[in-house]
Short mmCIF file of C-alpha atoms in Angstrom, two decimals:
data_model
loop_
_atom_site.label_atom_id
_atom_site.label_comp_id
_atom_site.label_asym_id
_atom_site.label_seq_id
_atom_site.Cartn_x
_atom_site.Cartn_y
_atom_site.Cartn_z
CA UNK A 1 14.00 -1.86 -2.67
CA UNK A 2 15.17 -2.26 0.96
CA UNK A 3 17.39 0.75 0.30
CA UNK A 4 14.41 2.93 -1.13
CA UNK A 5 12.80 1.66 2.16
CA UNK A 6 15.65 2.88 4.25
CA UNK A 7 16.63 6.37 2.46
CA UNK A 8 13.32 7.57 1.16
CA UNK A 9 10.53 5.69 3.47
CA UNK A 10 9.20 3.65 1.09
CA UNK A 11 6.97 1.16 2.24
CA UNK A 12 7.69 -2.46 1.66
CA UNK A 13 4.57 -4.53 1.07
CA UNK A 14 3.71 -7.99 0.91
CA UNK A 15 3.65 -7.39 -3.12
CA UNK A 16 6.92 -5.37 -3.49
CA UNK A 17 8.82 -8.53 -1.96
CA UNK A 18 7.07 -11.01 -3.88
CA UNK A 19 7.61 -9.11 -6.82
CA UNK A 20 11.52 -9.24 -5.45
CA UNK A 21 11.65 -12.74 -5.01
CA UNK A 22 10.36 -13.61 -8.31
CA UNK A 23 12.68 -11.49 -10.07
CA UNK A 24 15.59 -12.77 -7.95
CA UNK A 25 14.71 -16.05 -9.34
CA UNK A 26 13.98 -15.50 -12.77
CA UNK A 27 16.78 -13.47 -13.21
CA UNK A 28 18.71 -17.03 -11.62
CA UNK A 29 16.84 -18.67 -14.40
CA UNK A 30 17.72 -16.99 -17.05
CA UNK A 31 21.46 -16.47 -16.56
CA UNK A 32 21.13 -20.31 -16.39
CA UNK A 33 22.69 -20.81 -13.31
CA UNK A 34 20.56 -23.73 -12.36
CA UNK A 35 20.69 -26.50 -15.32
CA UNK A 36 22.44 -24.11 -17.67
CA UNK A 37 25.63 -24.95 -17.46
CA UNK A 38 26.63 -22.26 -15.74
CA UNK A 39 29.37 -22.22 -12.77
CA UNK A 40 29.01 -20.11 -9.69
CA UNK A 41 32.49 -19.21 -8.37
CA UNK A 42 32.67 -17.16 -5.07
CA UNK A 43 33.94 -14.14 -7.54
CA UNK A 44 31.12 -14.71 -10.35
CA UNK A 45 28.52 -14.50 -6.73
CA UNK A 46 30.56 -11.85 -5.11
CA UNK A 47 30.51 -9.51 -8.44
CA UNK A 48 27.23 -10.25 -9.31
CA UNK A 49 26.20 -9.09 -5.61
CA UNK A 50 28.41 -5.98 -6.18
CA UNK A 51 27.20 -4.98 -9.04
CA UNK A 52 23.43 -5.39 -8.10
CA UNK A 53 24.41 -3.06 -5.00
CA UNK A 54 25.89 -0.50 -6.94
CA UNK A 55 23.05 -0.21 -9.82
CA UNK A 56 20.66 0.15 -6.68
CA UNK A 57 22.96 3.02 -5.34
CA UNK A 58 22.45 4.68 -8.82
CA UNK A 59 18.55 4.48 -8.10
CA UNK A 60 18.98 5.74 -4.68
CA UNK A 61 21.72 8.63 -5.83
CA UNK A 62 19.43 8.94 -8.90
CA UNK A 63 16.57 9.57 -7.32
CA UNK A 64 18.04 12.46 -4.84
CA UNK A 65 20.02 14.10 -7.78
CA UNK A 66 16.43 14.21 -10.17
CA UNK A 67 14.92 17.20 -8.08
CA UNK A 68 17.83 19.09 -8.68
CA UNK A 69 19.15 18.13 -12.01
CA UNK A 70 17.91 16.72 -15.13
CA UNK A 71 18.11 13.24 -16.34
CA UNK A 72 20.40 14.04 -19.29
CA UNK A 73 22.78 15.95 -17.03
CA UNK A 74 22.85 13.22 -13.95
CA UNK A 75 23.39 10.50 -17.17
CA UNK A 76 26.31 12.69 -18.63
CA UNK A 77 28.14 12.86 -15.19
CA UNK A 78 27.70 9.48 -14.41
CA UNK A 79 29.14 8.35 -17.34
CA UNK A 80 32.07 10.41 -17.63
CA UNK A 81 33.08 9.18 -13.85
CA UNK A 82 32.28 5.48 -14.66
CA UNK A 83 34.95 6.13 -17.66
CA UNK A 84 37.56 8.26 -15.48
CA UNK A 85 37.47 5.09 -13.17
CA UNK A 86 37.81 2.70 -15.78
CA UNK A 87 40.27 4.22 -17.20
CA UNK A 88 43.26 3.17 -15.37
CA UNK A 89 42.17 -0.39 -16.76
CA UNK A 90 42.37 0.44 -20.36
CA UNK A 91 44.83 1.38 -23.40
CA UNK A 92 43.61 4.26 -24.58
CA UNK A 93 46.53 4.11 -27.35
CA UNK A 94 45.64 0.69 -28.73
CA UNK A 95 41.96 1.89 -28.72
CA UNK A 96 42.82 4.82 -30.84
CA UNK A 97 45.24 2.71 -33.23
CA UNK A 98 42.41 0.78 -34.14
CA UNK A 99 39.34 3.50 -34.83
CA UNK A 100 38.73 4.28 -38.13
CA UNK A 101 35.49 6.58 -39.35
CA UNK A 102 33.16 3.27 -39.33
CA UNK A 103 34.20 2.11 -35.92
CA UNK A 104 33.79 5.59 -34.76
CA UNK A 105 30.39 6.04 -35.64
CA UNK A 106 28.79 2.34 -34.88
CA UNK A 107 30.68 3.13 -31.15
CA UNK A 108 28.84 6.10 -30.99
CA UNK A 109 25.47 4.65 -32.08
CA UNK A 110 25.65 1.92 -29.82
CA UNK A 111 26.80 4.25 -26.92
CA UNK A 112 23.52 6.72 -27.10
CA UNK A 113 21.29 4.11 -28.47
CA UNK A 114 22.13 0.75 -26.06
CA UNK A 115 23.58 2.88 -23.03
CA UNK A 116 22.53 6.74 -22.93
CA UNK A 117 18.97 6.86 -23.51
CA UNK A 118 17.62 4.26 -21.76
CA UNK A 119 19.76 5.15 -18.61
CA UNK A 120 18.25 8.80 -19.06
CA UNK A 121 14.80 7.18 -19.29
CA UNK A 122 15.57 5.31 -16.12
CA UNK A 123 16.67 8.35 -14.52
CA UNK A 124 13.59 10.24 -15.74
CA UNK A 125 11.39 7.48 -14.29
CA UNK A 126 12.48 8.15 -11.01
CA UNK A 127 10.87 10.94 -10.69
CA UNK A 128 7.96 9.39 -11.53
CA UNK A 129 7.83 6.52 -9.15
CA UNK A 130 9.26 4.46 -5.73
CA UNK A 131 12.92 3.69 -6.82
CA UNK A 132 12.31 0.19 -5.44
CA UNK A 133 9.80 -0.38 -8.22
CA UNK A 134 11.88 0.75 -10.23
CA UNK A 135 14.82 -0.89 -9.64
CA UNK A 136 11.79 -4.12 -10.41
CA UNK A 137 11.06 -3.04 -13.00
CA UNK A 138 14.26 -2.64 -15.31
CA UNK A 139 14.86 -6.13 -14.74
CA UNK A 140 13.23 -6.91 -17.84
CA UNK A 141 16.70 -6.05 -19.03
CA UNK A 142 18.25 -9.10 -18.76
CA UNK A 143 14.49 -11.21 -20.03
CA UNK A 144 14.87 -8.82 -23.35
CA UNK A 145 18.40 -9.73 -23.47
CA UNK A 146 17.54 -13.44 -22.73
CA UNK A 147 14.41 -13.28 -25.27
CA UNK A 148 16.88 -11.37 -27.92
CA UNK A 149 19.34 -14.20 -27.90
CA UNK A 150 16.74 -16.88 -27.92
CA UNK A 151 14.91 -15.45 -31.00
CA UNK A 152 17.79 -13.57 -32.79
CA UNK A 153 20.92 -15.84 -32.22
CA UNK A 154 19.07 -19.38 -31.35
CA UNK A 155 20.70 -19.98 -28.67
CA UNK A 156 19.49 -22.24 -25.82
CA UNK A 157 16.50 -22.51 -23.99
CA UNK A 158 14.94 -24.75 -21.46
CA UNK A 159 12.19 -24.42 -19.27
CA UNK A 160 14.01 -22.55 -16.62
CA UNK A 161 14.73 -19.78 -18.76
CA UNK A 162 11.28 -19.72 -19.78
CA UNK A 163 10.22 -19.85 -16.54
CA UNK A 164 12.70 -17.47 -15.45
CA UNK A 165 10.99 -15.15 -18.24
CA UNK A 166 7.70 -15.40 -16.81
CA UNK A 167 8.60 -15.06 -13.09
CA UNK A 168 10.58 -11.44 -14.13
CA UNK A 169 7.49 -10.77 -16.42
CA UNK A 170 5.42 -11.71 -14.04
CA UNK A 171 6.19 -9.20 -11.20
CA UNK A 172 6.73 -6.27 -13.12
CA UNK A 173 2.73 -6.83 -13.83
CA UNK A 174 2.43 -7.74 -10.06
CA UNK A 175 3.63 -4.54 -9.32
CA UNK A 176 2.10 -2.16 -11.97
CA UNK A 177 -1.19 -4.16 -10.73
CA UNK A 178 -3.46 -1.42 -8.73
CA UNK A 179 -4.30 -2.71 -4.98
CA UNK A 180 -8.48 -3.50 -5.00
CA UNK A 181 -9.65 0.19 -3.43
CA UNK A 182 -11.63 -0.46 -0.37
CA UNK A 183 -15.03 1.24 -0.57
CA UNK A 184 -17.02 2.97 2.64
CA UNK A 185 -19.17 1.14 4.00
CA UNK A 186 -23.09 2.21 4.09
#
């Protein structure tokens, strides 16, 4: 949001941070860094704090590459540079030792289905709205993921997660709220 505000002019209301704060704190909540046993090491903060950065620079460079390109094509190239970069860091050789025709196509399933589409429906958004809501807004990633492993897999929940589910809930209707229209007076 505060880079929205800075590249494209965006205007940052009263709403747009509370809607911040509460997602900065139920997305606290539910990685269960407060009562969740948890541990907050410099590097776990310092990543975390990268990588937020970084997924806002795709909104920003997301938002000026969507008048010129289309979602599919700024997905595709985004993609194959994320994997040119991580490549140094893998073993391509021991990856291919291991595919067989199964493998193969649940990796590519998972790839369009959990990664592709909804980053092209992201990207597509943009166009559509203030990158700074936007970048509110997809933080219902990590509540579905939270919500997923609560109902799916059982695993643990107190009422900070819960909470934390709420607050992130919460300000995505905060900001999809429209502000009360002032009427002339007579």
């Amino acid at each position: 949001m505060l880079m929205s505000a800075v590249f494209f002019h965006e205007k940052i209301t009263g709403r747009k941070i509370l809607a911040l704060l509460m997602t900065f704190t139920g997305c606290i909540f539910v990685a269960g860094i407060f009562g969740g046993g948890a541990v907050l090491t410099p590097l776990i903060l310092c990543l975390g704090l990268a990588s937020g950065f970084f997924y806002g620079l795709y909104s920003i460079f997301g938002k000026f590459a969507v008048g010129k390109y289309t979602s599919q094509t700024i997905t595709f190239y985004t993609f194959l540079f994320s994997a040119l970069a991580f490549l140094p860091f893998s073993d391509p050789a021991d990856l291919a030792a291991k595919l067989n025709p199964v493998l193969i196509l649940v990796m590519l399933l998972m790839a369009f289905v959990s990664t592709f589409l909804p980053y092209v429906f992201y990207t597509y958004g943009l166009s559509c709205m203030d990158s700074g809501k936007a970048a509110i807004y997809v933080t219902v990633e990590p509540m579905v993921g939270t919500l997923t492993g609560i109902l799916l897999f059982h695993e643990e929940h107190g009422p900070l997660k819960i909470l934390g589910i709420a607050l992130i809930l919460g300000a995505s209707v905060l900001l999809s709220l429209q502000p009360p229209r002032s009427y002339p007076s007579a």
